[in-house]
């Protein structure tokens, strides 16, 4: 496998005034994106290995001095991958696969105690999500798939608890305007900024 098939994409996350608050880091390798797609458990270990090695070699050059939002799988958490980053430069993103994993969630609580910021992808109105609100700093909401009323309710609850809401999938003017109307704290998507590799 050639090294050219592995790269990182930085998606700018911008606030309402169009200032960059950070970057979503997506790792692409072996023709699949890490961070979005679900992979079988065996693949997960292979991917985690590759990503861990990639990060170990590249964090110094690439990702210093900015706030990096990066999705960590249970396997990457077990490898203590977040420790490759300074806690002021990393937001540990987790999704449902981590939230339903008791050991992974225990590690997330530990990272939160140490001062790492935590974000949840595709937040849902479900007991397991609500139960962990104390440890969360950012809530990411998919504006393409969620109903406006649901979004409005989650954003209101989040703001009442001093959580930041990030609208993702903002790739039309209509979604951009909806995100502004619902008073999200930041946005991510093709309308917000072109992907920067």
Coordinates of N, CA, C and O in Angstrom, one line a residue:
X1 N 0.8 -1.2 0.0 CA 0.0 0.0 0.0 C 0.9 1.3 0.0 O 1.8 1.4 0.8
X2 N 0.6 2.1 -0.9 CA 1.5 3.3 -1.0 C 1.1 4.4 0.0 O 0.0 4.4 0.4
X3 N 2.1 5.2 0.4 CA 1.8 6.2 1.4 C 0.8 7.2 0.9 O 0.2 7.9 1.7
X4 N 0.7 7.4 -0.4 CA -0.1 8.4 -1.0 C -1.6 8.1 -0.7 O -2.5 9.0 -0.8
X5 N -1.9 6.9 -0.3 CA -3.3 6.5 0.0 C -3.7 6.9 1.4 O -4.8 6.6 1.8
X6 N -2.8 7.5 2.2 CA -3.2 7.9 3.5 C -3.0 9.4 3.6 O -2.0 9.9 3.3
X7 N -4.1 10.0 4.1 CA -3.9 11.5 4.3 C -5.0 11.9 5.3 O -5.9 11.2 5.7
X8 N -4.8 13.1 5.8 CA -5.6 13.7 6.8 C -6.4 14.9 6.1 O -5.8 15.6 5.4
X9 N -7.7 15.0 6.4 CA -8.4 16.1 5.9 C -8.8 17.0 7.1 O -9.2 16.4 8.2
X10 N -8.6 18.3 7.0 CA -9.0 19.2 8.1 C -10.2 19.9 7.7 O -10.1 20.7 6.7
X11 N -11.3 19.8 8.4 CA -12.5 20.5 8.1 C -12.6 21.6 9.1 O -12.8 21.4 10.2
X12 N -12.6 22.9 8.6 CA -12.7 24.0 9.5 C -14.1 24.0 10.2 O -15.1 23.7 9.6
X13 N -14.1 24.3 11.5 CA -15.3 24.5 12.3 C -15.3 26.0 12.6 O -14.3 26.5 13.2
X14 N -16.3 26.7 12.2 CA -16.4 28.2 12.3 C -17.5 28.6 13.2 O -18.6 28.0 13.2
X15 N -17.3 29.7 14.0 CA -18.4 30.2 14.8 C -19.3 31.1 14.0 O -19.1 31.2 12.8
X16 N -20.2 31.7 14.6 CA -21.3 32.5 13.9 C -20.7 33.7 13.3 O -21.2 34.2 12.3
X17 N -19.5 34.2 13.8 CA -18.9 35.3 13.2 C -17.9 34.9 12.1 O -17.0 35.7 11.6
X18 N -17.9 33.6 11.7 CA -17.0 33.1 10.7 C -15.6 33.0 11.1 O -14.7 32.9 10.3
X19 N -15.3 32.9 12.4 CA -13.9 32.7 12.9 C -13.7 31.2 13.1 O -14.6 30.5 13.5
X20 N -12.5 30.7 12.7 CA -12.3 29.3 12.9 C -12.1 29.0 14.4 O -11.2 29.6 15.0
X21 N -12.9 28.0 14.9 CA -12.7 27.6 16.3 C -11.8 26.4 16.4 O -11.3 26.1 17.5
X22 N -11.8 25.6 15.3 CA -11.0 24.4 15.4 C -11.2 23.7 14.0 O -11.8 24.2 13.1
X23 N -10.6 22.5 14.0 CA -10.7 21.7 12.8 C -11.1 20.3 13.2 O -10.6 19.7 14.1
X24 N -12.0 19.7 12.4 CA -12.4 18.3 12.5 C -11.3 17.6 11.7 O -11.1 17.9 10.5
X25 N -10.6 16.6 12.3 CA -9.6 15.9 11.7 C -10.2 14.5 11.2 O -10.7 13.8 12.0
X26 N -10.1 14.3 9.9 CA -10.6 13.0 9.4 C -9.4 12.3 8.8 O -8.7 12.9 8.0
X27 N -9.2 11.1 9.1 CA -8.1 10.3 8.6 C -8.6 9.4 7.5 O -9.6 8.7 7.7
X28 N -8.0 9.5 6.3 CA -8.4 8.6 5.2 C -7.2 7.7 5.0 O -6.1 8.1 4.8
X29 N -7.5 6.4 4.9 CA -6.5 5.4 4.6 C -7.1 4.2 4.0 O -8.3 3.9 4.4
X30 N -6.5 3.5 3.2 CA -7.0 2.3 2.6 C -8.4 2.6 2.0 O -9.4 1.8 2.2
X31 N -8.5 3.7 1.4 CA -9.8 4.2 0.7 C -11.0 4.3 1.6 O -12.1 4.3 1.1
X32 N -10.8 4.4 2.9 CA -12.0 4.6 3.7 C -11.7 5.7 4.7 O -10.6 5.8 5.2
X33 N -12.8 6.4 5.0 CA -12.6 7.5 6.0 C -12.7 6.9 7.4 O -13.5 6.1 7.6
X34 N -11.8 7.4 8.2 CA -11.9 7.0 9.6 C -12.7 8.1 10.3 O -12.3 9.3 10.1
X35 N -13.6 7.7 11.1 CA -14.3 8.8 11.9 C -15.8 8.8 11.5 O -16.6 9.1 12.3
X36 N -16.1 8.4 10.3 CA -17.5 8.3 10.0 C -18.0 6.9 9.8 O -19.0 6.5 10.5
X37 N -17.4 6.2 9.0 CA -17.9 4.9 8.6 C -17.7 3.8 9.7 O -16.7 3.8 10.4
X38 N -18.7 3.0 9.8 CA -18.6 1.9 10.8 C -17.7 0.8 10.2 O -17.9 0.5 9.0
X39 N -16.8 0.2 10.9 CA -16.1 -0.9 10.3 C -16.2 -2.1 11.2 O -16.5 -2.0 12.4
X40 N -16.0 -3.2 10.7 CA -16.1 -4.5 11.4 C -15.0 -4.5 12.5 O -14.0 -3.8 12.3
X41 N -15.2 -5.2 13.5 CA -14.2 -5.2 14.6 C -12.8 -5.5 14.2 O -11.9 -4.8 14.6
X42 N -12.6 -6.4 13.3 CA -11.2 -6.8 12.9 C -10.6 -5.6 12.1 O -9.4 -5.2 12.4
X43 N -11.4 -5.0 11.3 CA -10.9 -3.8 10.6 C -10.6 -2.6 11.6 O -9.7 -1.9 11.3
X44 N -11.4 -2.6 12.6 CA -11.2 -1.5 13.6 C -9.8 -1.6 14.2 O -9.2 -0.6 14.4
X45 N -9.4 -2.8 14.5 CA -8.0 -2.9 15.1 C -7.0 -2.5 14.1 O -6.0 -1.8 14.5
X46 N -7.1 -3.0 12.9 CA -6.1 -2.7 11.8 C -6.1 -1.2 11.6 O -5.0 -0.5 11.6
X47 N -7.3 -0.6 11.5 CA -7.4 0.9 11.3 C -6.8 1.6 12.5 O -6.0 2.6 12.3
X48 N -7.1 1.2 13.7 CA -6.6 1.9 14.9 C -5.0 1.8 14.9 O -4.4 2.8 15.2
X49 N -4.5 0.7 14.5 CA -3.0 0.6 14.4 C -2.4 1.6 13.5 O -1.5 2.3 13.8
X50 N -3.0 1.6 12.3 CA -2.5 2.5 11.2 C -2.6 3.9 11.7 O -1.7 4.7 11.5
X51 N -3.8 4.3 12.2 CA -4.0 5.7 12.6 C -3.1 6.0 13.8 O -2.5 7.1 13.8
X52 N -2.9 5.1 14.7 CA -2.1 5.4 15.9 C -0.6 5.7 15.4 O 0.0 6.7 15.8
X53 N -0.2 4.9 14.5 CA 1.2 5.1 13.9 C 1.3 6.4 13.2 O 2.3 7.1 13.3
X54 N 0.3 6.7 12.4 CA 0.2 7.9 11.6 C 0.3 9.1 12.6 O 1.1 10.0 12.4
X55 N -0.5 9.1 13.6 CA -0.5 10.2 14.6 C 0.8 10.3 15.3 O 1.3 11.4 15.5
X56 N 1.4 9.2 15.7 CA 2.6 9.2 16.4 C 3.7 9.9 15.6 O 4.5 10.7 16.1
X57 N 3.7 9.7 14.3 CA 4.7 10.3 13.4 C 4.4 11.7 13.0 O 5.3 12.5 12.7
X58 N 3.1 12.1 13.0 CA 2.7 13.4 12.4 C 2.1 14.4 13.3 O 2.0 15.6 12.9
X59 N 1.8 14.1 14.6 CA 1.2 15.1 15.4 C 2.0 16.4 15.5 O 1.5 17.5 15.5
X60 N 3.3 16.2 15.7 CA 4.2 17.4 15.9 C 4.1 18.4 14.8 O 3.9 19.6 14.9
X61 N 4.2 17.9 13.5 CA 4.2 18.7 12.4 C 2.8 19.3 12.1 O 2.7 20.5 11.7
X62 N 1.8 18.5 12.2 CA 0.5 18.8 11.6 C -0.4 19.6 12.5 O -1.0 20.5 12.0
X63 N -0.5 19.2 13.7 CA -1.7 19.6 14.4 C -1.4 20.4 15.7 O -2.2 20.4 16.6
X64 N -0.3 21.0 15.7 CA 0.0 21.9 16.8 C -0.6 23.3 16.7 O -0.7 23.8 15.6
X65 N -1.0 23.8 17.9 CA -1.5 25.2 17.9 C -2.9 25.4 17.4 O -3.3 26.5 17.3
X66 N -3.6 24.3 17.1 CA -5.0 24.5 16.8 C -5.8 23.5 17.6 O -5.3 22.6 18.2
X67 N -7.1 23.8 17.7 CA -8.0 22.9 18.4 C -8.5 21.8 17.4 O -9.1 22.1 16.4
X68 N -8.1 20.5 17.7 CA -8.4 19.5 16.8 C -9.6 18.6 17.3 O -9.5 18.1 18.4
X69 N -10.6 18.5 16.5 CA -11.7 17.6 16.9 C -11.5 16.3 16.2 O -11.4 16.2 15.0
X70 N -11.3 15.2 17.0 CA -11.0 14.0 16.3 C -11.8 12.8 16.9 O -11.9 12.7 18.2
X71 N -12.4 12.0 16.1 CA -13.2 10.9 16.6 C -12.3 9.7 17.0 O -11.4 9.3 16.3
X72 N -12.5 9.2 18.2 CA -11.7 8.1 18.8 C -12.6 6.9 18.9 O -13.7 7.0 19.6
X73 N -12.2 5.8 18.4 CA -12.9 4.5 18.6 C -12.5 4.0 19.9 O -11.5 4.4 20.5
X74 N -13.2 3.0 20.4 CA -12.8 2.3 21.6 C -11.4 1.8 21.5 O -10.6 2.0 22.5
X75 N -11.0 1.2 20.4 CA -9.7 0.7 20.2 C -8.6 1.8 20.4 O -7.6 1.6 21.0
X76 N -8.9 2.9 19.8 CA -7.9 4.1 19.9 C -7.9 4.6 21.3 O -6.8 5.0 21.8
X77 N -9.0 4.6 22.0 CA -9.0 5.0 23.4 C -8.1 4.0 24.2 O -7.4 4.4 25.1
X78 N -8.3 2.7 24.0 CA -7.5 1.7 24.7 C -6.0 1.9 24.5 O -5.2 1.6 25.3
X79 N -5.7 2.4 23.3 CA -4.2 2.6 23.0 C -3.8 3.9 23.6 O -2.6 4.4 23.3
X80 N -4.7 4.6 24.3 CA -4.3 5.9 24.9 C -3.9 7.0 23.9 O -3.1 7.8 24.1
X81 N -4.5 6.8 22.7 CA -4.1 7.8 21.6 C -4.3 9.2 21.9 O -3.5 10.1 21.5
X82 N -5.4 9.6 22.7 CA -5.5 11.0 23.0 C -4.3 11.6 23.7 O -4.0 12.8 23.5
X83 N -3.5 10.8 24.4 CA -2.3 11.3 25.0 C -1.2 11.8 24.1 O -0.3 12.5 24.5
X84 N -1.4 11.5 22.8 CA -0.5 12.0 21.8 C -0.7 13.5 21.6 O 0.1 14.2 21.0
X85 N -1.8 14.0 22.1 CA -2.1 15.5 22.0 C -2.1 16.1 23.3 O -2.4 15.6 24.4
X86 N -1.7 17.4 23.3 CA -1.8 18.3 24.5 C -3.3 18.5 24.7 O -4.1 18.6 23.8
X87 N -3.8 18.5 26.0 CA -5.2 18.6 26.2 C -5.8 19.9 25.7 O -7.0 20.0 25.6
X88 N -5.0 20.9 25.5 CA -5.5 22.2 25.0 C -5.6 22.2 23.5 O -6.1 23.1 22.9
X89 N -5.2 21.1 22.9 CA -5.2 21.1 21.4 C -6.1 20.0 20.9 O -6.2 19.7 19.7
X90 N -6.8 19.3 21.8 CA -7.6 18.1 21.3 C -9.0 18.2 21.9 O -9.2 18.5 23.1
X91 N -10.0 17.9 21.1 CA -11.4 17.5 21.5 C -11.6 16.1 21.1 O -11.5 15.7 20.0
X92 N -11.8 15.3 22.1 CA -12.0 13.8 21.9 C -13.5 13.6 21.5 O -14.4 13.9 22.3
X93 N -13.7 13.3 20.2 CA -15.0 13.0 19.7 C -15.4 11.5 19.9 O -14.5 10.7 19.6
X94 N -16.6 11.3 20.4 CA -17.0 9.9 20.5 C -18.4 9.7 19.8 O -19.1 10.7 19.7
X95 N -18.7 8.5 19.5 CA -20.0 8.2 18.9 C -20.6 7.0 19.7 O -20.1 6.6 20.7
X96 N -21.7 6.5 19.1 CA -22.5 5.5 19.9 C -21.7 4.3 20.2 O -21.9 3.7 21.3
X97 N -20.7 3.9 19.4 CA -20.0 2.7 19.6 C -19.2 2.8 20.9 O -18.9 1.8 21.6
X98 N -18.7 4.0 21.3 CA -18.0 4.2 22.5 C -19.0 4.4 23.7 O -18.8 3.9 24.8
X99 N -20.1 5.1 23.4 CA -21.0 5.4 24.5 C -21.7 4.1 25.1 O -21.9 4.0 26.2
X100 N -21.8 3.1 24.2 CA -22.4 1.8 24.7 C -21.4 0.9 25.3 O -21.7 -0.2 25.8
X101 N -20.1 1.3 25.3 CA -19.0 0.5 25.8 C -18.6 0.9 27.2 O -18.0 2.0 27.3
X102 N -18.9 0.2 28.2 CA -18.7 0.7 29.6 C -17.2 1.0 29.9 O -16.9 2.1 30.5
X103 N -16.3 0.2 29.4 CA -14.9 0.5 29.7 C -14.4 1.8 29.0 O -13.7 2.6 29.5
X104 N -14.9 1.9 27.7 CA -14.5 3.1 26.9 C -15.1 4.3 27.6 O -14.4 5.4 27.7
X105 N -16.3 4.3 28.1 CA -16.9 5.4 28.8 C -16.2 5.7 30.1 O -16.0 6.9 30.5
X106 N -15.7 4.7 30.8 CA -14.9 5.0 32.0 C -13.6 5.8 31.6 O -13.2 6.7 32.3
X107 N -13.0 5.4 30.5 CA -11.8 6.1 30.0 C -12.1 7.6 29.7 O -11.4 8.5 29.9
X108 N -13.3 7.7 29.0 CA -13.7 9.1 28.7 C -13.9 10.0 29.9 O -13.4 11.1 30.0
X109 N -14.5 9.4 31.0 CA -14.6 10.2 32.2 C -13.2 10.5 32.8 O -13.0 11.6 33.3
X110 N -12.3 9.6 32.6 CA -10.9 9.9 33.1 C -10.3 11.0 32.3 O -9.7 11.9 32.9
X111 N -10.4 11.0 31.0 CA -9.9 12.1 30.1 C -10.5 13.4 30.5 O -9.9 14.4 30.6
X112 N -11.8 13.4 30.7 CA -12.6 14.6 31.1 C -12.0 15.2 32.4 O -11.8 16.4 32.5
X113 N -11.8 14.3 33.4 CA -11.2 14.7 34.7 C -9.8 15.4 34.5 O -9.5 16.3 35.2
X114 N -9.1 14.8 33.5 CA -7.7 15.4 33.3 C -7.8 16.7 32.5 O -6.7 17.3 32.3
X115 N -8.9 17.1 32.1 CA -9.0 18.4 31.4 C -9.2 18.3 29.9 O -9.2 19.3 29.2
X116 N -9.3 17.1 29.3 CA -9.5 17.0 27.9 C -11.0 17.4 27.6 O -11.9 17.1 28.4
X117 N -11.2 18.0 26.5 CA -12.6 18.3 26.1 C -13.2 17.1 25.3 O -12.5 16.5 24.6
X118 N -14.5 17.0 25.5 CA -15.2 15.8 24.9 C -16.3 16.3 24.1 O -17.1 17.2 24.5
X119 N -16.5 15.7 22.9 CA -17.6 16.0 22.0 C -18.3 14.8 21.7 O -17.7 13.7 21.6
X120 N -19.6 14.9 21.4 CA -20.4 13.7 21.0 C -20.9 13.9 19.6 O -21.6 14.9 19.3
X121 N -20.6 13.0 18.7 CA -21.1 13.0 17.4 C -22.6 12.5 17.4 O -22.9 11.6 18.1
X122 N -23.4 13.2 16.5 CA -24.8 12.7 16.3 C -25.5 12.5 17.7 O -26.0 11.4 18.0
X123 N -25.5 13.5 18.5 CA -26.2 13.5 19.8 C -27.6 13.0 19.6 O -28.3 13.4 18.7
X124 N -28.1 12.2 20.5 CA -29.5 11.8 20.5 C -30.2 12.0 21.9 O -29.5 12.0 22.9
X125 N -31.5 12.2 21.8 CA -32.3 12.3 23.0 C -32.5 10.9 23.6 O -33.5 10.3 23.4
X126 N -31.5 10.4 24.2 CA -31.6 9.0 24.7 C -30.9 9.0 26.1 O -30.0 9.7 26.3
X127 N -31.4 8.1 27.0 CA -30.9 8.1 28.4 C -29.4 8.0 28.4 O -28.7 8.7 29.2
X128 N -28.8 7.2 27.6 CA -27.3 7.0 27.7 C -26.6 8.3 27.3 O -25.4 8.5 27.7
X129 N -27.2 9.1 26.4 CA -26.5 10.4 26.1 C -26.7 11.4 27.2 O -25.8 12.1 27.5
X130 N -28.0 11.5 27.7 CA -28.3 12.5 28.7 C -27.5 12.2 30.0 O -27.1 13.1 30.7
X131 N -27.3 10.9 30.2 CA -26.5 10.5 31.5 C -25.1 11.0 31.5 O -24.5 11.2 32.5
X132 N -24.5 11.3 30.3 CA -23.1 11.6 30.2 C -22.9 13.1 30.0 O -21.8 13.6 29.8
X133 N -24.0 13.9 30.0 CA -23.9 15.3 29.7 C -22.8 16.1 30.6 O -22.2 17.0 30.1
X134 N -22.7 15.6 31.8 CA -21.7 16.2 32.7 C -20.3 16.2 32.1 O -19.5 17.1 32.3
X135 N -19.9 15.2 31.4 CA -18.6 15.0 30.8 C -18.4 15.6 29.4 O -17.3 15.6 28.9
X136 N -19.5 16.1 28.9 CA -19.4 16.6 27.5 C -19.2 18.1 27.5 O -19.8 18.9 28.2
X137 N -18.4 18.6 26.5 CA -18.2 20.0 26.3 C -18.9 20.5 25.0 O -19.4 21.6 24.9
X138 N -18.9 19.6 24.0 CA -19.5 19.9 22.7 C -20.5 18.9 22.3 O -20.3 17.7 22.4
X139 N -21.6 19.3 21.7 CA -22.6 18.4 21.2 C -22.7 18.7 19.7 O -22.9 19.9 19.2
X140 N -22.4 17.7 18.9 CA -22.5 17.8 17.4 C -23.8 17.3 16.9 O -24.3 16.2 17.3
X141 N -24.5 18.2 16.1 CA -25.8 17.8 15.7 C -25.9 17.8 14.1 O -25.4 18.7 13.5
X142 N -26.4 16.7 13.6 CA -26.5 16.6 12.2 C -27.7 17.3 11.7 O -28.8 16.8 11.8
X143 N -27.5 18.4 11.0 CA -28.6 19.3 10.6 C -29.3 18.7 9.3 O -30.4 19.1 9.0
X144 N -28.7 17.7 8.7 CA -29.3 17.1 7.5 C -30.3 16.0 7.9 O -31.2 15.8 7.1
X145 N -30.1 15.4 9.0 CA -31.0 14.3 9.4 C -32.0 14.6 10.5 O -33.0 13.8 10.7
X146 N -31.7 15.6 11.3 CA -32.6 15.8 12.5 C -33.7 16.8 12.2 O -33.5 17.8 11.5
X147 N -34.8 16.6 12.9 CA -36.0 17.5 12.8 C -35.6 18.8 13.5 O -34.9 18.8 14.5
X148 N -36.2 19.9 12.9 CA -35.9 21.2 13.5 C -36.3 21.3 15.0 O -35.5 21.9 15.8
X149 N -37.4 20.8 15.3 CA -37.9 20.9 16.7 C -37.0 20.1 17.7 O -36.6 20.6 18.8
X150 N -36.5 19.0 17.3 CA -35.6 18.2 18.1 C -34.3 19.0 18.3 O -33.8 19.1 19.4
X151 N -33.8 19.5 17.2 CA -32.6 20.3 17.2 C -32.7 21.5 18.2 O -31.9 21.7 19.0
X152 N -33.9 22.2 18.1 CA -34.2 23.3 18.9 C -34.1 22.9 20.4 O -33.5 23.6 21.2
X153 N -34.8 21.8 20.7 CA -34.9 21.3 22.1 C -33.5 21.0 22.7 O -33.1 21.3 23.8
X154 N -32.7 20.2 21.9 CA -31.4 19.8 22.3 C -30.5 21.1 22.5 O -29.8 21.2 23.5
X155 N -30.5 22.0 21.6 CA -29.7 23.2 21.7 C -30.1 24.0 22.9 O -29.2 24.5 23.7
X156 N -31.4 24.1 23.2 CA -31.8 24.9 24.4 C -31.3 24.2 25.7 O -30.8 24.8 26.6
X157 N -31.4 22.9 25.8 CA -30.9 22.1 27.0 C -29.4 22.3 27.1 O -28.9 22.6 28.1
X158 N -28.7 22.1 26.0 CA -27.3 22.2 25.9 C -26.8 23.6 26.4 O -25.9 23.7 27.3
X159 N -27.4 24.6 25.9 CA -27.0 26.0 26.3 C -27.3 26.2 27.8 O -26.6 26.9 28.5
X160 N -28.4 25.6 28.3 CA -28.8 25.8 29.7 C -27.7 25.2 30.6 O -27.5 25.5 31.8
X161 N -27.0 24.2 30.0 CA -25.9 23.5 30.8 C -24.5 23.9 30.4 O -23.5 23.3 30.6
X162 N -24.5 25.1 29.7 CA -23.2 25.6 29.2 C -22.4 24.7 28.3 O -21.2 24.6 28.3
X163 N -23.1 24.0 27.4 CA -22.5 23.1 26.4 C -22.5 23.9 25.1 O -23.4 24.6 24.8
X164 N -21.5 23.6 24.3 CA -21.5 24.2 22.9 C -22.1 23.3 21.9 O -21.8 22.1 22.0
X165 N -22.9 23.8 21.0 CA -23.5 23.0 19.9 C -22.8 23.3 18.6 O -22.7 24.5 18.2
X166 N -22.5 22.3 17.9 CA -21.9 22.4 16.6 C -22.8 21.8 15.6 O -23.1 20.6 15.7
X167 N -23.2 22.5 14.6 CA -24.0 22.0 13.5 C -23.1 21.4 12.5 O -22.2 22.0 12.0
X168 N -23.4 20.1 12.1 CA -22.5 19.5 11.1 C -23.4 19.2 9.8 O -24.6 19.1 9.9
X169 N -22.7 19.1 8.7 CA -23.4 18.8 7.5 C -24.1 20.0 6.8 O -25.0 20.0 6.1
X170 N -23.5 21.2 7.2 CA -24.0 22.4 6.7 C -23.5 22.6 5.2 O -22.4 23.2 5.0
X171 N -24.3 22.1 4.3 CA -23.7 22.3 2.9 C -24.7 22.9 1.9 O -24.6 22.9 0.7
X172 N -25.8 23.6 2.5 CA -26.6 24.4 1.7 C -26.9 25.7 2.4 O -26.8 25.8 3.7
X173 N -27.3 26.7 1.7 CA -27.6 28.0 2.3 C -28.7 27.9 3.3 O -28.7 28.5 4.4
X174 N -29.7 27.1 2.9 CA -30.9 26.8 3.8 C -30.5 26.3 5.2 O -30.9 26.7 6.2
X175 N -29.6 25.3 5.1 CA -29.1 24.7 6.4 C -28.3 25.7 7.2 O -28.4 25.8 8.4
X176 N -27.5 26.5 6.5 CA -26.7 27.5 7.1 C -27.6 28.5 7.9 O -27.4 28.8 9.1
X177 N -28.7 29.0 7.2 CA -29.6 29.9 7.8 C -30.3 29.3 9.0 O -30.6 29.9 10.0
X178 N -30.7 28.0 8.9 CA -31.4 27.3 10.0 C -30.4 27.2 11.2 O -30.9 27.4 12.3
X179 N -29.2 26.9 10.9 CA -28.2 26.8 12.0 C -28.1 28.2 12.7 O -28.0 28.2 14.0
X180 N -28.0 29.3 12.0 CA -28.0 30.6 12.6 C -29.2 30.9 13.4 O -29.2 31.4 14.5
X181 N -30.4 30.5 12.8 CA -31.7 30.8 13.5 C -31.7 30.0 14.8 O -32.2 30.5 15.8
X182 N -31.2 28.8 14.8 CA -31.3 28.0 16.0 C -30.2 28.3 17.0 O -30.0 27.6 18.0
X183 N -29.3 29.3 16.7 CA -28.3 29.8 17.6 C -27.2 28.7 18.0 O -26.9 28.6 19.1
X184 N -26.8 28.0 17.0 CA -25.7 27.1 17.3 C -24.4 27.9 17.5 O -24.4 29.0 17.1
X185 N -23.5 27.3 18.2 CA -22.2 28.0 18.5 C -21.2 28.0 17.4 O -20.4 28.9 17.2
X186 N -21.3 26.9 16.6 CA -20.3 26.7 15.5 C -20.9 25.8 14.4 O -21.9 25.1 14.7
X187 N -20.3 25.8 13.3 CA -20.8 25.1 12.1 C -19.7 24.4 11.4 O -18.6 24.9 11.4
X188 N -20.0 23.3 10.7 CA -19.1 22.6 9.9 C -19.8 22.1 8.7 O -20.9 21.6 8.7
X189 N -19.2 22.2 7.5 CA -19.8 21.8 6.3 C -19.2 22.5 5.1 O -18.5 23.4 5.2
X190 N -19.6 22.1 3.9 CA -19.0 22.6 2.7 C -19.3 24.1 2.5 O -18.6 24.9 1.9
X191 N -20.5 24.5 2.9 CA -20.9 26.0 2.8 C -20.0 26.8 3.8 O -19.6 27.9 3.5
X192 N -19.7 26.2 4.9 CA -18.9 26.9 6.0 C -17.5 27.1 5.5 O -17.0 28.2 5.7
X193 N -16.9 26.1 4.9 CA -15.5 26.3 4.4 C -15.2 25.1 3.6 O -15.6 24.0 3.8
X194 N -14.4 25.4 2.5 CA -14.0 24.2 1.7 C -13.1 23.3 2.5 O -12.3 23.8 3.4
X195 N -13.1 22.1 2.2 CA -12.3 21.1 2.9 C -10.8 21.5 2.6 O -10.5 21.9 1.5
X196 N -10.0 21.4 3.6 CA -8.6 21.7 3.4 C -7.7 20.5 3.7 O -7.8 20.0 4.8
X197 N -7.1 19.9 2.7 CA -6.3 18.7 2.9 C -4.9 19.1 3.3 O -4.3 20.0 2.7

